[in-house]
CSV table of N, CA and C in Angstrom, one decimal:
chain,number,residue,atom,x,y,z
A,451,MET,N,-28.1,199.2,82.0
A,451,MET,CA,-26.9,199.6,81.9
A,451,MET,C,-26.6,198.0,81.7
A,452,VAL,N,-27.0,197.1,82.1
A,452,VAL,CA,-27.1,195.6,81.3
A,452,VAL,C,-27.4,195.4,79.5
A,453,VAL,N,-28.7,196.1,79.6
A,453,VAL,CA,-29.0,195.9,78.7
A,453,VAL,C,-28.3,196.3,78.1
A,454,GLY,N,-27.4,197.5,78.0
A,454,GLY,CA,-26.5,198.8,77.4
A,454,GLY,C,-25.4,197.7,76.9
A,455,LEU,N,-24.8,197.8,78.2
A,455,LEU,CA,-23.4,196.4,76.8
A,455,LEU,C,-23.9,195.4,76.3
A,456,VAL,N,-25.0,194.6,76.3
A,456,VAL,CA,-25.5,193.4,75.6
A,456,VAL,C,-25.9,194.7,74.2
A,457,ALA,N,-26.3,195.4,74.2
A,457,ALA,CA,-26.8,196.3,72.9
A,457,ALA,C,-25.3,196.6,72.5
A,458,PHE,N,-24.2,197.1,73.3
A,458,PHE,CA,-23.4,196.9,72.6
A,458,PHE,C,-22.6,195.6,71.9
A,459,GLY,N,-22.5,195.1,72.5
A,459,GLY,CA,-21.0,193.3,72.0
A,459,GLY,C,-21.9,193.4,70.7
A,460,LEU,N,-23.8,193.2,70.8
A,460,LEU,CA,-24.2,192.9,69.4
A,460,LEU,C,-24.1,193.7,68.5
A,461,TYR,N,-24.1,195.3,68.6
A,461,TYR,CA,-23.6,195.8,67.8
A,461,TYR,C,-22.2,195.6,67.4
A,462,GLY,N,-20.9,195.3,68.2
A,462,GLY,CA,-19.9,194.7,67.9
A,462,GLY,C,-19.9,193.9,67.3
A,463,TYR,N,-20.8,193.0,67.3
A,463,TYR,CA,-20.5,191.5,66.7
A,463,TYR,C,-20.9,192.0,65.4
A,464,LEU,N,-22.2,192.7,65.0
A,464,LEU,CA,-22.6,192.2,63.8
A,464,LEU,C,-21.9,192.8,63.1
A,465,SER,N,-21.3,194.4,63.5
A,465,SER,CA,-20.6,195.9,62.4
A,465,SER,C,-19.2,194.7,62.1
A,466,GLN,N,-19.1,193.4,62.2
A,466,GLN,CA,-17.6,192.7,61.7
A,466,GLN,C,-17.4,192.5,60.5
A,467,PRO,N,-16.2,193.3,59.6
A,467,PRO,CA,-16.1,192.8,58.6
A,467,PRO,C,-16.3,191.4,58.4
A,468,GLY,N,-16.5,191.0,57.3
A,468,GLY,CA,-16.6,189.3,57.0
A,468,GLY,C,-15.3,189.2,56.2
A,469,PRO,N,-15.6,188.2,56.4
A,469,PRO,CA,-13.9,187.5,56.2
A,469,PRO,C,-13.4,187.9,53.4
A,470,VAL,N,-12.1,188.3,53.8
A,470,VAL,CA,-11.7,189.4,52.7
A,470,VAL,C,-11.5,188.1,51.7
A,471,LYS,N,-12.6,189.1,50.2
A,471,LYS,CA,-13.0,187.6,49.2
A,471,LYS,C,-11.7,188.2,48.3
A,472,THR,N,-10.0,186.9,48.2
A,472,THR,CA,-9.7,187.9,47.6
A,472,THR,C,-9.5,186.7,46.0
A,473,ASN,N,-10.0,188.0,45.0
A,473,ASN,CA,-9.9,187.3,43.2
A,473,ASN,C,-8.6,186.8,43.1
A,474,TYR,N,-7.7,185.7,42.4
A,474,TYR,CA,-6.8,184.5,41.9
A,474,TYR,C,-6.8,184.9,40.5
A,475,TYR,N,-5.9,185.3,39.3
A,475,TYR,CA,-5.9,184.7,38.2
A,475,TYR,C,-5.2,184.7,37.6
A,476,GLU,N,-5.1,183.5,36.7
A,476,GLU,CA,-4.4,182.8,36.0
A,476,GLU,C,-4.1,182.5,34.8
A,477,ALA,N,-3.2,182.3,34.3
A,477,ALA,CA,-2.4,182.6,32.7
A,477,ALA,C,-3.8,181.1,31.9
A,478,ASP,N,-4.2,181.1,31.5
A,478,ASP,CA,-4.5,179.5,31.0
A,478,ASP,C,-3.6,179.2,29.9
A,479,ALA,N,-3.8,178.0,29.2
A,479,ALA,CA,-2.3,177.1,27.9
A,479,ALA,C,-2.7,178.4,26.9
A,480,SER,N,-3.4,179.4,27.3
A,480,SER,CA,-3.4,179.9,25.9
A,480,SER,C,-3.0,181.7,25.9
A,481,GLY,N,-3.1,181.7,27.3
A,481,GLY,CA,-2.3,183.1,27.8
A,481,GLY,C,-3.2,183.8,28.2
A,482,ASN,N,-4.7,183.8,28.2
A,482,ASN,CA,-5.9,184.4,28.8
A,482,ASN,C,-6.0,184.4,30.0
A,483,LEU,N,-6.2,185.3,30.8
A,483,LEU,CA,-6.6,185.3,32.2
A,483,LEU,C,-7.8,184.6,32.8
A,484,LYS,N,-8.0,183.8,33.7
A,484,LYS,CA,-9.3,183.1,34.3
A,484,LYS,C,-9.1,182.8,35.9
A,485,LEU,N,-10.4,183.5,36.4
A,485,LEU,CA,-10.6,183.4,37.3
A,485,LEU,C,-10.0,182.1,38.1
A,486,VAL,N,-9.7,182.0,38.7
A,486,VAL,CA,-9.3,181.0,40.3
A,486,VAL,C,-9.4,180.7,41.1
A,487,ASP,N,-10.3,179.8,42.6
A,487,ASP,CA,-10.1,179.8,44.2
A,487,ASP,C,-8.9,180.7,44.6
A,488,ARG,N,-8.4,179.9,44.2
A,488,ARG,CA,-6.7,179.9,44.8
A,488,ARG,C,-5.5,180.0,43.8
A,489,PRO,N,-4.3,180.2,43.9
A,489,PRO,CA,-3.3,180.4,43.2
A,489,PRO,C,-2.6,179.2,43.4
A,490,SER,N,-2.2,178.7,42.3
A,490,SER,CA,-1.8,177.3,42.1
A,490,SER,C,0.0,177.1,42.3
A,491,LEU,N,0.5,176.2,43.2
A,491,LEU,CA,1.9,176.5,43.5
A,491,LEU,C,2.5,175.7,42.6
A,492,PRO,N,3.9,175.9,42.7
A,492,PRO,CA,4.8,175.8,40.8
A,492,PRO,C,4.9,174.0,41.3
A,493,ALA,N,4.8,173.3,40.7
A,493,ALA,CA,5.5,171.8,41.1
A,493,ALA,C,6.5,172.1,41.4
A,494,ARG,N,7.6,171.5,42.8
A,494,ARG,CA,9.1,171.6,42.5
A,494,ARG,C,9.3,170.2,42.5
A,495,LYS,N,10.8,170.8,41.6
A,495,LYS,CA,11.6,170.1,40.6
A,495,LYS,C,12.2,170.0,42.2
A,496,PRO,N,13.0,168.8,42.1
A,496,PRO,CA,13.8,167.7,42.9
A,496,PRO,C,14.9,167.9,42.3
A,497,LEU,N,15.9,168.4,43.4
A,497,LEU,CA,17.6,169.1,43.5
A,497,LEU,C,17.8,168.1,43.0
A,498,VAL,N,18.5,167.9,42.4
A,498,VAL,CA,19.9,167.2,41.4
A,498,VAL,C,21.2,167.8,42.8
A,499,PRO,N,21.6,167.0,43.2
A,499,PRO,CA,23.3,166.9,44.1
A,499,PRO,C,24.2,167.0,42.6
A,500,LEU,N,25.1,168.0,43.4
A,500,LEU,CA,26.1,167.9,42.5
A,500,LEU,C,27.0,167.4,41.4
A,501,SER,N,27.0,166.5,42.5
A,501,SER,CA,27.7,164.4,41.9
A,501,SER,C,27.2,164.4,41.0
A,502,ARG,N,26.1,164.2,40.2
A,502,ARG,CA,24.9,163.9,39.7
A,502,ARG,C,24.9,164.1,38.6
A,503,LEU,N,25.2,165.7,38.9
A,503,LEU,CA,25.3,166.9,37.3
A,503,LEU,C,27.0,167.1,36.6
A,504,LYS,N,27.8,166.5,37.9
A,504,LYS,CA,29.3,166.5,37.4
A,504,LYS,C,29.9,165.3,37.7
A,505,PRO,N,29.6,164.0,37.2
A,505,PRO,CA,29.6,162.6,37.4
A,505,PRO,C,31.1,162.6,38.0
A,506,GLU,N,31.4,162.0,38.8
A,506,GLU,CA,33.1,161.5,38.7
A,506,GLU,C,32.7,160.0,39.1
A,507,PRO,N,33.8,159.3,38.2
A,507,PRO,CA,34.5,157.5,38.1
A,507,PRO,C,33.8,156.9,39.7
A,508,THR,N,34.1,157.4,40.4
A,508,THR,CA,34.4,157.0,42.4
A,508,THR,C,32.9,156.8,42.4
A,509,MET,N,32.0,157.2,41.6
A,509,MET,CA,29.9,157.4,41.6
A,509,MET,C,29.4,155.8,41.3
A,510,ILE,N,30.8,155.3,40.4
A,510,ILE,CA,30.2,153.8,39.9
A,510,ILE,C,30.4,153.3,40.8
A,511,LEU,N,31.6,153.4,41.6
A,511,LEU,CA,31.6,152.5,42.1
A,511,LEU,C,31.6,152.5,44.0
A,512,GLU,N,30.2,152.9,44.3
A,512,GLU,CA,29.7,153.6,45.6
A,512,GLU,C,28.8,152.8,45.1
A,513,HIS,N,28.1,152.1,43.5
A,513,HIS,CA,27.3,151.3,43.1
A,513,HIS,C,27.4,150.2,42.8
A,514,ALA,N,28.3,149.7,43.6
A,514,ALA,CA,28.5,148.7,42.6
A,514,ALA,C,28.1,147.8,43.1
A,515,THR,N,27.4,147.2,43.7
A,515,THR,CA,26.4,145.9,44.3
A,515,THR,C,25.3,146.0,43.1
A,516,VAL,N,24.9,147.3,43.3
A,516,VAL,CA,23.6,147.4,42.2
A,516,VAL,C,24.1,147.5,41.0
A,517,LEU,N,25.1,147.6,40.5
A,517,LEU,CA,25.3,147.5,39.3
A,517,LEU,C,25.7,146.3,38.6
A,518,ARG,N,25.7,145.3,40.1
A,518,ARG,CA,26.9,144.4,39.7
A,518,ARG,C,28.3,143.9,38.9
A,519,LEU,N,28.6,144.7,39.7
A,519,LEU,CA,30.3,144.5,38.7
A,519,LEU,C,30.7,143.7,38.5
A,520,GLN,N,31.1,143.4,37.8
A,520,GLN,CA,32.5,141.8,37.5
A,520,GLN,C,33.4,142.1,38.2
A,521,PRO,N,34.2,141.0,39.2
A,521,PRO,CA,36.0,141.5,39.7
A,521,PRO,C,36.5,142.2,38.6
A,522,ALA,N,37.1,142.2,36.9
A,522,ALA,CA,37.3,143.4,36.2
A,522,ALA,C,37.2,144.3,36.7
A,523,GLN,N,35.6,144.3,36.1
A,523,GLN,CA,35.1,145.6,36.0
A,523,GLN,C,35.7,146.4,37.3
A,524,SER,N,35.8,146.2,38.6
A,524,SER,CA,35.7,146.9,40.4
A,524,SER,C,37.2,147.3,39.3
A,525,ALA,N,38.3,146.6,39.6
A,525,ALA,CA,39.6,146.1,39.4
A,525,ALA,C,40.1,147.9,38.5
A,526,LYS,N,39.1,147.2,37.3
A,526,LYS,CA,39.7,148.6,36.4
A,526,LYS,C,39.5,150.3,37.2
A,527,LEU,N,37.9,149.7,37.1
A,527,LEU,CA,37.4,151.2,38.2
A,527,LEU,C,38.2,152.3,39.2
A,528,ASP,N,38.6,150.7,39.9
A,528,ASP,CA,39.5,151.2,41.1
A,528,ASP,C,40.4,151.8,40.9
A,529,VAL,N,41.4,151.5,39.9
A,529,VAL,CA,42.8,151.9,39.5
A,529,VAL,C,41.5,153.4,38.8
A,530,LEU,N,40.8,153.7,37.7
A,530,LEU,CA,40.7,154.8,37.4
A,530,LEU,C,40.0,155.9,38.8
A,531,THR,N,39.2,155.1,39.7
A,531,THR,CA,39.8,156.7,40.7
A,531,THR,C,40.4,157.1,41.7
A,532,LYS,N,41.3,155.8,41.1
A,532,LYS,CA,42.2,156.3,42.4
A,532,LYS,C,43.4,157.3,41.5
A,533,THR,N,43.2,157.4,39.8
A,533,THR,CA,42.7,158.8,39.5
A,533,THR,C,43.4,159.5,38.9
A,534,TRP,N,42.1,159.5,39.4
A,534,TRP,CA,40.8,160.7,39.2
A,534,TRP,C,41.6,161.7,40.9
A,535,GLN,N,41.5,160.7,41.6
A,535,GLN,CA,41.1,161.3,43.3
A,535,GLN,C,42.8,161.9,43.4
A,536,GLU,N,43.7,161.3,43.0
A,536,GLU,CA,45.8,162.3,42.8
A,536,GLU,C,45.1,163.2,41.7
A,537,ARG,N,44.4,163.3,40.9
A,537,ARG,CA,44.9,164.6,39.4
A,537,ARG,C,43.3,165.2,40.3
A,538,LYS,N,42.3,164.9,40.8
A,538,LYS,CA,42.2,166.3,41.9
A,538,LYS,C,42.8,166.7,43.1
A,539,GLU,N,42.5,165.9,43.8
A,539,GLU,CA,43.7,167.0,44.9
A,539,GLU,C,44.9,167.8,44.3
A,540,ALA,N,45.7,166.9,43.6
A,540,ALA,CA,46.3,168.2,43.1
A,540,ALA,C,45.8,169.6,42.2
A,541,PHE,N,44.5,169.8,41.3
A,541,PHE,CA,44.0,170.3,40.2
A,541,PHE,C,43.7,171.2,42.3
A,542,GLN,N,42.9,171.0,42.9
A,542,GLN,CA,42.3,171.6,43.9
A,542,GLN,C,43.2,172.4,44.4
A,543,ARG,N,44.9,171.7,45.0
A,543,ARG,CA,45.4,172.3,45.5
A,543,ARG,C,46.2,173.8,44.8
A,544,GLN,N,46.0,173.8,43.3
A,544,GLN,CA,46.6,174.6,42.0
A,544,GLN,C,45.8,175.3,42.0
A,545,MET,N,44.4,175.2,41.9
A,545,MET,CA,43.5,175.9,41.8
A,545,MET,C,43.1,177.2,43.3
A,546,GLY,N,43.2,176.6,45.0
A,546,GLY,CA,43.9,177.0,46.0
A,546,GLY,C,45.2,178.4,46.2
A,547,GLN,N,45.9,177.6,45.3
A,547,GLN,CA,47.2,178.8,45.7
A,547,GLN,C,46.3,180.1,44.4
A,548,GLU,N,46.4,179.2,42.9
A,548,GLU,CA,45.7,180.5,42.1
A,548,GLU,C,45.0,181.7,43.0
A,549,GLN,N,44.4,180.9,43.9
A,549,GLN,CA,43.8,182.0,44.4
A,549,GLN,C,43.9,182.8,45.0
A,550,LYS,N,44.4,181.8,46.4
A,550,LYS,CA,45.2,183.2,47.3
A,550,LYS,C,46.0,184.1,46.1
A,551,THR,N,46.5,184.4,45.5
A,551,THR,CA,47.4,184.2,44.9
A,551,THR,C,46.4,185.9,44.1
A,552,ALA,N,45.8,185.5,43.8
A,552,ALA,CA,44.4,186.8,43.3
A,552,ALA,C,43.7,187.6,44.2
A,553,GLN,N,44.1,187.3,45.8
A,553,GLN,CA,43.5,187.8,46.5
A,553,GLN,C,44.0,189.6,46.7
A,554,PRO,N,43.5,190.8,46.9
A,554,PRO,CA,44.2,191.5,47.4
A,554,PRO,C,44.7,192.0,48.2
A,555,ALA,N,46.0,192.2,49.0
A,555,ALA,CA,46.3,192.3,50.1
A,555,ALA,C,45.7,193.6,51.0
A,556,THR,N,45.5,193.0,52.3
A,556,THR,CA,45.0,193.8,52.9
A,556,THR,C,44.4,195.4,53.1
A,557,GLY,N,43.6,195.8,52.6
A,557,GLY,CA,42.8,197.1,52.6
A,557,GLY,C,43.5,197.5,51.1
A,558,SER,N,43.7,196.7,50.5
A,558,SER,CA,44.5,197.1,49.7
A,558,SER,C,42.7,197.2,48.4
A,559,ARG,N,43.5,198.2,46.9
A,559,ARG,CA,42.4,198.2,45.8
A,559,ARG,C,42.7,197.8,45.0
A,560,THR,N,42.1,196.7,44.2
A,560,THR,CA,42.3,196.3,42.7
A,560,THR,C,41.2,197.0,42.0
A,561,SER,N,41.6,197.0,40.6
A,561,SER,CA,40.8,196.6,39.6
A,561,SER,C,40.0,195.7,38.4
A,562,LEU,N,39.2,196.3,38.3
A,562,LEU,CA,38.6,194.9,37.6
A,562,LEU,C,39.2,194.3,36.5
A,563,ARG,N,40.1,195.4,35.6
A,563,ARG,CA,41.5,194.2,34.6
A,563,ARG,C,42.2,193.7,35.4
A,564,ASN,N,42.8,194.4,36.7
A,564,ASN,CA,43.9,193.6,37.5
A,564,ASN,C,42.9,192.0,38.0
A,565,LEU,N,42.0,191.7,38.1
A,565,LEU,CA,42.0,190.8,39.0
A,565,LEU,C,41.1,189.8,38.3
A,566,LYS,N,40.6,190.1,36.6
A,566,LYS,CA,40.4,189.4,35.7
A,566,LYS,C,41.8,188.3,35.6
A,567,VAL,N,42.7,189.3,35.3
A,567,VAL,CA,44.1,188.9,35.2
A,567,VAL,C,44.7,187.7,35.8
A,568,ASP,N,44.4,188.2,38.1
A,568,ASP,CA,44.7,187.3,38.0
A,568,ASP,C,44.2,186.1,38.5
A,569,LEU,N,42.8,186.1,37.8
A,569,LEU,CA,41.9,184.6,37.9
A,569,LEU,C,42.4,184.3,36.6
A,570,ALA,N,42.7,184.7,35.2
A,570,ALA,CA,43.2,183.6,34.5
A,570,ALA,C,43.5,182.1,35.2
A,571,GLU,N,44.9,182.3,35.6
A,571,GLU,CA,45.1,180.9,35.1
A,571,GLU,C,43.7,180.4,36.5
A,572,TYR,N,43.2,180.3,37.1
A,572,TYR,CA,42.2,179.6,38.0
A,572,TYR,C,41.4,179.3,37.3
A,573,SER,N,40.8,180.6,36.0
A,573,SER,CA,39.9,179.7,35.3
A,573,SER,C,40.2,178.7,34.1
A,574,ARG,N,41.5,178.9,34.1
A,574,ARG,CA,42.6,178.1,33.4
A,574,ARG,C,42.6,176.5,33.8
A,575,LEU,N,42.1,175.9,34.9
A,575,LEU,CA,43.1,175.6,35.6
A,575,LEU,C,41.3,174.5,35.6
A,576,SER,N,40.7,175.7,35.9
A,576,SER,CA,38.6,175.2,36.4
A,576,SER,C,38.9,174.5,35.2
A,577,VAL,N,38.4,174.8,33.9
A,577,VAL,CA,37.7,174.4,32.5
A,577,VAL,C,38.9,172.9,32.8
A,578,GLU,N,40.5,172.9,32.9
A,578,GLU,CA,40.8,171.7,32.2
A,578,GLU,C,40.4,170.6,34.1
A,579,TYR,N,40.6,171.0,35.1
A,579,TYR,CA,39.9,170.5,35.7
A,579,TYR,C,38.6,170.0,35.2
A,580,ASP,N,37.7,170.2,34.8
A,580,ASP,CA,36.9,169.5,34.1
A,580,ASP,C,36.4,168.6,33.8
A,581,LEU,N,37.8,169.5,31.9
A,581,LEU,CA,37.9,167.8,31.3
A,581,LEU,C,38.1,166.7,31.2
A,582,GLU,N,39.1,166.8,32.4
A,582,GLU,CA,40.2,165.9,33.3
A,582,GLU,C,38.5,164.8,33.5
A,583,ARG,N,38.9,165.5,34.3
A,583,ARG,CA,36.7,164.4,34.8
A,583,ARG,C,36.1,164.4,33.8
A,584,GLN,N,35.6,164.6,32.6
A,584,GLN,CA,34.7,164.4,32.2
A,584,GLN,C,35.6,163.2,31.2
A,585,GLU,N,36.6,163.2,31.2
A,585,GLU,CA,38.0,162.0,30.5
A,585,GLU,C,37.8,161.1,31.6
A,586,LEU,N,37.6,161.0,32.4
A,586,LEU,CA,37.5,160.1,33.4
A,586,LEU,C,36.4,159.3,33.6
A,587,TRP,N,35.5,160.2,33.6
A,587,TRP,CA,34.3,160.1,33.3
A,587,TRP,C,33.8,159.1,32.2
A,588,GLY,N,33.5,159.0,30.9
A,588,GLY,CA,34.2,158.7,30.2
A,588,GLY,C,34.6,157.4,30.1
A,589,ARG,N,35.9,157.2,30.2
A,589,ARG,CA,36.9,156.3,30.7
A,589,ARG,C,36.5,155.0,31.4
A,590,SER,N,35.4,155.4,32.5
A,590,SER,CA,35.1,154.4,33.7
A,590,SER,C,33.3,154.0,32.9
A,591,LEU,N,33.4,155.1,32.3
A,591,LEU,CA,31.9,154.2,31.5
A,591,LEU,C,31.9,153.4,30.2
A,592,ALA,N,33.4,153.4,30.0
A,592,ALA,CA,33.5,152.2,29.6
A,592,ALA,C,33.9,150.9,29.9
A,593,VAL,N,34.3,151.3,30.8
A,593,VAL,CA,34.1,150.0,31.1
A,593,VAL,C,32.7,149.1,31.7
A,594,LEU,N,32.2,149.7,31.5
A,594,LEU,CA,30.4,148.8,31.8
A,594,LEU,C,30.1,148.4,31.0
A,595,ASP,N,29.4,147.5,31.3
A,595,ASP,CA,28.5,147.0,29.8
A,595,ASP,C,27.1,147.3,30.1
A,596,ALA,N,26.7,147.4,28.8
A,596,ALA,CA,25.2,148.8,28.0
A,596,ALA,C,24.2,148.7,29.0
A,597,SER,N,24.5,147.7,29.5
A,597,SER,CA,23.0,147.9,30.1
A,597,SER,C,23.4,148.3,31.6
A,598,GLN,N,24.1,148.5,32.3
A,598,GLN,CA,24.7,148.9,32.4
A,598,GLN,C,25.1,150.6,33.0
A,599,ARG,N,25.8,151.0,31.6
A,599,ARG,CA,25.5,152.3,31.1
A,599,ARG,C,24.3,152.5,30.9
A,600,ARG,N,23.4,152.2,30.9
A,600,ARG,CA,21.2,152.4,30.5
A,600,ARG,C,20.9,152.8,32.0
A,601,ARG,N,22.0,152.5,33.4
A,601,ARG,CA,21.0,152.4,34.6
A,601,ARG,C,21.4,153.8,34.9
A,602,ILE,N,23.5,153.5,34.6
A,602,ILE,CA,24.3,155.5,35.5
A,602,ILE,C,22.9,156.7,34.3
A,603,GLU,N,23.1,156.1,33.3
A,603,GLU,CA,22.7,157.1,32.9
A,603,GLU,C,21.6,157.5,32.9
A,604,ARG,N,20.4,156.7,33.6
A,604,ARG,CA,18.7,156.6,34.0
A,604,ARG,C,19.1,157.2,35.8
A,605,PHE,N,20.0,156.7,36.2
A,605,PHE,CA,20.4,157.5,37.6
A,605,PHE,C,20.6,159.2,37.5
A,606,LEU,N,21.2,159.1,36.7
A,606,LEU,CA,22.0,160.4,36.3
A,606,LEU,C,20.8,161.5,36.0
A,607,ALA,N,19.4,160.6,34.9
A,607,ALA,CA,18.5,161.7,34.5
A,607,ALA,C,17.1,162.2,35.6
A,608,GLY,N,17.7,161.2,36.6
A,608,GLY,CA,16.7,161.7,38.1
A,608,GLY,C,16.3,160.6,38.4
A,609,GLY,N,16.3,159.0,37.9
A,609,GLY,CA,15.3,157.9,38.4
A,609,GLY,C,16.2,156.9,39.2
A,610,THR,N,16.3,156.2,39.2
A,610,THR,CA,16.8,155.3,40.3
A,610,THR,C,18.0,154.5,39.7
A,611,LEU,N,18.7,153.3,40.1
A,611,LEU,CA,20.0,152.0,39.6
A,611,LEU,C,18.9,151.2,40.0
């Protein structure tokens, strides 16, 4: 009986399937497929925060020490930042009201045409908001000297200050 168990165990061990060999193919620069050992992982691009995609005047003041802002520059940027904060809050209030107005009453249905009409003012405000942000950002950059602007541009492109 022991011999039978050993034979059964040996047979089970020897009849196990080996590791599965998978073939991976990737396209080379010319578009031809080539056999590779394992698939390559795509290079992860760093995520860029929205504040860097759509910069606001406050960003410059946040990095005042690194940029070595002069007191006169800081004072001008402080005024622009306060102006932007006031405008931003006003836009956000208006857009919030327009968004609430566009929402259909509970349980009711609205057509796509009505929804577009209801959200037209919100869209207009959104465009106006972005134009105002860009204008104040441009005015903020104008306060900086050339080397400070280059550092900010490098930072916005994903580098460091």
